[in-house]
Coordinates of C-alpha atoms in Angstrom, one line a residue:
X1 CA 25.6 -66.7 20.5
X2 CA 27.8 -64.3 22.5
X3 CA 31.0 -65.1 24.4
X4 CA 32.1 -62.3 26.6
X5 CA 35.8 -62.2 27.3
X6 CA 35.9 -60.4 30.6
X7 CA 37.2 -60.6 34.2
X8 CA 33.7 -60.8 35.8
X9 CA 32.6 -64.2 34.6
X10 CA 32.4 -65.3 38.3
X11 CA 30.3 -62.3 39.4
X12 CA 27.8 -62.6 36.6
X13 CA 25.4 -65.5 36.8
X14 CA 25.4 -65.6 33.0
X15 CA 22.6 -63.5 31.4
X16 CA 20.7 -65.4 28.7
X17 CA 18.7 -63.8 25.9
X18 CA 15.9 -66.0 24.7
X19 CA 13.7 -64.5 22.0
X20 CA 12.4 -65.2 18.6
X21 CA 13.1 -61.6 17.7
X22 CA 16.8 -61.7 17.3
X23 CA 17.6 -58.4 15.6
X24 CA 20.3 -55.8 16.1
X25 CA 17.7 -53.6 17.9
X26 CA 16.7 -56.2 20.5
X27 CA 20.3 -57.5 21.0
X28 CA 21.3 -53.9 21.7
X29 CA 18.7 -53.5 24.3
X30 CA 19.8 -56.7 25.9
X31 CA 23.5 -55.7 26.0
X32 CA 22.8 -52.3 27.4
X33 CA 20.8 -53.9 30.2
X34 CA 23.6 -56.4 30.9
X35 CA 26.1 -53.6 31.1
X36 CA 23.9 -51.7 33.5
X37 CA 23.4 -54.8 35.7
X38 CA 27.1 -55.5 35.9
X39 CA 28.0 -51.9 36.8
X40 CA 25.3 -51.9 39.5
X41 CA 26.6 -55.2 40.9
X42 CA 30.2 -53.8 40.9
X43 CA 29.0 -50.7 42.9
X44 CA 27.2 -53.0 45.3
X45 CA 30.2 -55.2 45.9
X46 CA 32.5 -52.2 46.5
X47 CA 30.0 -50.7 48.9
X48 CA 29.2 -53.9 50.7
X49 CA 31.6 -56.8 50.1
X50 CA 29.5 -59.0 52.4
X51 CA 27.0 -59.4 49.5
X52 CA 29.3 -61.8 47.8
X53 CA 27.9 -65.3 48.1
X54 CA 29.9 -67.7 50.3
X55 CA 30.2 -70.1 47.4
X56 CA 32.6 -67.5 45.8
X57 CA 34.8 -67.2 48.9
X58 CA 37.9 -68.4 47.2
X59 CA 37.5 -65.5 44.7
X60 CA 36.4 -62.9 47.3
X61 CA 39.4 -60.6 47.0
X62 CA 39.6 -60.9 43.2
X63 CA 35.9 -60.0 42.8
X64 CA 36.4 -56.9 45.0
X65 CA 39.4 -55.8 42.9
X66 CA 37.7 -56.2 39.6
X67 CA 34.5 -54.5 40.8
X68 CA 36.6 -51.6 41.9
X69 CA 38.3 -51.6 38.5
X70 CA 35.0 -51.1 36.8
X71 CA 34.2 -48.1 39.0
X72 CA 37.7 -46.7 38.4
X73 CA 37.3 -47.0 34.6
X74 CA 33.9 -45.4 34.6
X75 CA 32.0 -48.4 33.4
X76 CA 32.2 -52.1 32.3
X77 CA 33.9 -52.9 29.0
X78 CA 34.6 -56.6 28.3
X79 CA 38.0 -57.5 26.9
X80 CA 36.4 -58.9 23.7
X81 CA 33.3 -60.6 22.3
X82 CA 33.2 -63.8 20.3
X83 CA 30.4 -64.4 17.9
X84 CA 29.2 -66.5 15.1
X85 CA 29.0 -64.8 11.7
X86 CA 26.0 -62.6 12.6
X87 CA 25.4 -59.1 11.3
X88 CA 22.8 -58.5 14.1
X89 CA 25.3 -59.5 16.9
X90 CA 28.1 -57.5 15.2
X91 CA 26.0 -54.4 14.9
X92 CA 24.6 -54.6 18.4
X93 CA 27.9 -55.0 20.1
X94 CA 29.4 -51.9 18.3
X95 CA 26.2 -49.9 19.2
X96 CA 27.0 -50.4 22.9
X97 CA 30.8 -50.6 22.8
X98 CA 31.9 -48.8 19.5
X99 CA 35.6 -49.7 20.0
X100 CA 35.1 -53.3 21.1
X101 CA 37.3 -56.1 19.8
X102 CA 35.1 -58.8 18.2
X103 CA 36.3 -62.2 17.2
X104 CA 34.6 -64.8 15.0
X105 CA 34.4 -68.3 16.5
X106 CA 37.3 -70.2 14.9
X107 CA 35.4 -73.4 15.0
X108 CA 32.5 -72.0 13.0
X109 CA 34.8 -70.3 10.5
X110 CA 36.6 -73.5 9.7
X111 CA 33.3 -75.5 9.6
X112 CA 31.8 -73.0 7.2
X113 CA 34.8 -73.1 4.9
X114 CA 34.8 -76.9 4.8
X115 CA 31.1 -76.8 3.9
X116 CA 31.5 -73.8 1.5
X117 CA 28.8 -72.0 3.4
X118 CA 27.9 -68.5 2.2
X119 CA 26.5 -65.4 3.9
X120 CA 23.1 -67.1 4.0
X121 CA 24.5 -70.2 5.6
X122 CA 23.6 -72.7 2.9
X123 CA 26.3 -74.0 0.6
X124 CA 25.8 -73.4 -3.1
X125 CA 25.4 -76.5 -5.3
X126 CA 28.2 -77.7 -7.5
X127 CA 31.2 -76.7 -5.3
X128 CA 34.3 -78.9 -5.5
X129 CA 34.6 -81.9 -3.2
X130 CA 38.1 -81.8 -1.9
X131 CA 40.0 -84.8 -0.7
X132 CA 41.2 -84.8 2.9
X133 CA 44.7 -83.7 2.1
X134 CA 43.4 -80.8 0.1
X135 CA 41.1 -79.8 2.9
X136 CA 44.1 -79.8 5.3
X137 CA 46.2 -77.7 3.0
X138 CA 43.3 -75.2 2.5
X139 CA 42.8 -74.8 6.2
X140 CA 46.5 -74.6 6.9
X141 CA 46.8 -71.9 4.2
X142 CA 43.8 -70.0 5.6
X143 CA 45.3 -70.1 9.1
X144 CA 48.5 -68.7 7.9
X145 CA 46.5 -65.9 6.3
X146 CA 45.0 -65.2 9.7
X147 CA 48.4 -64.2 11.1
X148 CA 48.2 -60.9 9.2
X149 CA 48.4 -58.1 11.7
X150 CA 48.1 -55.0 9.5
X151 CA 47.3 -53.9 6.0
X152 CA 50.9 -54.4 4.7
X153 CA 51.2 -58.0 6.1
X154 CA 47.6 -58.7 4.9
X155 CA 48.6 -57.9 1.3
X156 CA 51.7 -60.0 1.5
X157 CA 49.9 -63.0 3.1
X158 CA 46.9 -62.7 0.7
X159 CA 49.1 -63.0 -2.3
X160 CA 50.8 -66.1 -0.8
X161 CA 47.3 -67.6 0.0
X162 CA 46.2 -67.1 -3.6
X163 CA 49.3 -68.8 -5.0
X164 CA 48.8 -71.7 -2.6
X165 CA 45.1 -71.9 -3.5
X166 CA 46.0 -72.4 -7.2
X167 CA 47.8 -75.6 -6.2
X168 CA 45.1 -76.9 -3.8
X169 CA 41.8 -76.7 -5.7
X170 CA 41.1 -77.8 -9.3
X171 CA 41.9 -75.2 -11.9
X172 CA 38.3 -75.3 -13.1
X173 CA 37.2 -74.3 -9.6
X174 CA 39.9 -71.7 -8.7
X175 CA 38.0 -68.6 -9.7
X176 CA 34.8 -69.7 -8.0
X177 CA 36.7 -70.6 -4.8
X178 CA 38.6 -67.4 -4.7
X179 CA 35.4 -65.5 -5.2
X180 CA 33.9 -67.4 -2.3
X181 CA 36.7 -66.2 0.0
X182 CA 36.6 -62.7 -1.3
X183 CA 32.8 -62.4 -0.8
X184 CA 32.4 -64.3 2.5
X185 CA 35.7 -63.7 4.4
X186 CA 37.7 -60.9 2.8
X187 CA 35.0 -58.3 3.0
X188 CA 35.4 -55.1 5.1
X189 CA 32.9 -56.4 7.7
X190 CA 34.4 -59.7 8.5
X191 CA 38.1 -59.7 7.6
X192 CA 39.4 -58.0 10.8
X193 CA 37.3 -60.4 12.9
X194 CA 39.1 -63.6 11.9
X195 CA 42.6 -62.2 11.3
X196 CA 45.0 -60.9 13.9
X197 CA 44.4 -57.3 12.6
X198 CA 43.5 -55.0 15.4
X199 CA 44.4 -57.3 18.3
X200 CA 46.6 -56.0 21.1
X201 CA 50.3 -56.7 20.9
X202 CA 51.0 -60.3 21.9
X203 CA 47.5 -61.5 21.2
X204 CA 46.3 -63.6 18.3
X205 CA 43.1 -65.4 17.4
X206 CA 44.5 -68.8 18.2
X207 CA 44.1 -68.2 21.9
X208 CA 40.4 -68.4 23.1
X209 CA 39.2 -69.2 19.7
X210 CA 35.8 -70.8 20.0
X211 CA 32.5 -70.2 21.8
X212 CA 31.5 -73.9 21.8
X213 CA 31.6 -74.1 25.6
X214 CA 29.2 -71.2 25.8
X215 CA 26.8 -73.0 23.4
X216 CA 27.1 -76.1 25.6
X217 CA 26.1 -74.0 28.6
X218 CA 23.1 -72.7 26.6
X219 CA 22.2 -76.3 25.8
X220 CA 22.1 -77.0 29.5
X221 CA 19.8 -73.9 29.9
X222 CA 17.6 -75.3 27.2
X223 CA 17.4 -78.7 28.9
X224 CA 16.7 -77.4 32.5
X225 CA 14.6 -74.2 32.0
X226 CA 13.0 -74.8 28.6
X227 CA 12.8 -78.6 28.8
X228 CA 13.9 -78.8 25.1
X229 CA 10.5 -77.3 24.1
X230 CA 11.4 -73.8 22.9
X231 CA 11.3 -72.9 19.2
X232 CA 11.2 -76.4 18.0
X233 CA 8.6 -77.9 15.6
X234 CA 9.4 -81.4 16.9
X235 CA 10.5 -81.1 20.6
X236 CA 12.8 -83.8 21.9
X237 CA 11.4 -86.5 24.1
X238 CA 12.4 -85.8 27.6
X239 CA 14.4 -88.4 29.5
X240 CA 12.9 -88.0 32.9
X241 CA 15.8 -89.5 34.8
X242 CA 18.3 -87.4 33.0
X243 CA 16.2 -84.3 33.4
X244 CA 15.7 -84.8 37.1
X245 CA 19.4 -85.4 37.7
X246 CA 20.4 -82.3 35.7
X247 CA 17.7 -80.2 37.6
X248 CA 18.9 -81.4 41.0
X249 CA 22.5 -80.6 39.9
X250 CA 21.4 -77.1 38.9
X251 CA 19.5 -76.5 42.2
X252 CA 22.5 -77.7 44.2
X253 CA 24.9 -75.4 42.3
X254 CA 22.5 -72.4 42.5
X255 CA 22.1 -72.9 46.3
X256 CA 25.7 -71.9 46.9
X257 CA 26.4 -75.1 48.8
X258 CA 28.7 -76.6 46.2
X259 CA 32.3 -75.4 46.0
X260 CA 35.2 -76.5 43.9
X261 CA 37.8 -78.6 45.6
X262 CA 41.4 -78.2 44.5
X263 CA 41.7 -82.0 43.9
X264 CA 40.7 -84.1 40.9
X265 CA 39.4 -87.7 40.7
X266 CA 41.1 -90.7 39.0
X267 CA 39.8 -89.6 35.6
X268 CA 41.2 -86.0 36.0
X269 CA 37.8 -84.4 36.6
X270 CA 37.4 -81.6 39.1
X271 CA 36.0 -82.5 42.5
X272 CA 33.2 -80.5 44.1
X273 CA 32.3 -80.5 47.8
X274 CA 28.8 -80.0 49.1
X275 CA 28.7 -77.8 52.2
X276 CA 25.3 -79.1 53.4
X277 CA 22.0 -80.3 52.1
X278 CA 19.8 -77.9 50.2

């Protein structure tokens, strides 16, 4: 699941890749096509700003500026990508943008560590069951290790992490746990994707650190367009009332008749206004 960190999230309607053939080759084709579509849209906006949907009127000037920036820079390059731990996604992104900054989703990293998940996703049997306090200390130590910004600070923070690890996990499990981190997180492929190494000055991986909201958006796509039927041996039973409500909401949003009001309701939720009936 990709999360694109970019300034054109409003312009793009959110391209979705749905396929049972999720390989580096197919993902590369998808990303190249998305890049081409965004660049074509940028040219169209600069040449004819009236093409911007009225629903995006509050962002009209911003969209024109950012479309012009794409043309001035000679192409579209997102600020960064956020992915789960996927070799296919990693390779595809670098095939299209060789110098792209890629971040691993912090939520999935922490989740994998707590479950002792390996490169294959499944935890190996016999791993130590840590008490809550030990889990907290392990994750705190790991997050301190994330603050390494270069090779020198990495070596210093790594030695501190190893010393802390000796006091967190049982002595009988120390070698296995250290090997787990060395194999799954300290490797050349993944280390620089969850530490601060390589990030621009002033940035760290504690900022936008999860792609969960992107996955929630895909869940909505699954519900509305795929009706929870795709790639499932046992599809969910559809709640007709919920489905129709969600479908009507999507149709309303897609019509361009719903715009965001600056106010919020009593529960702090954003308020939308409907310009007219569909």
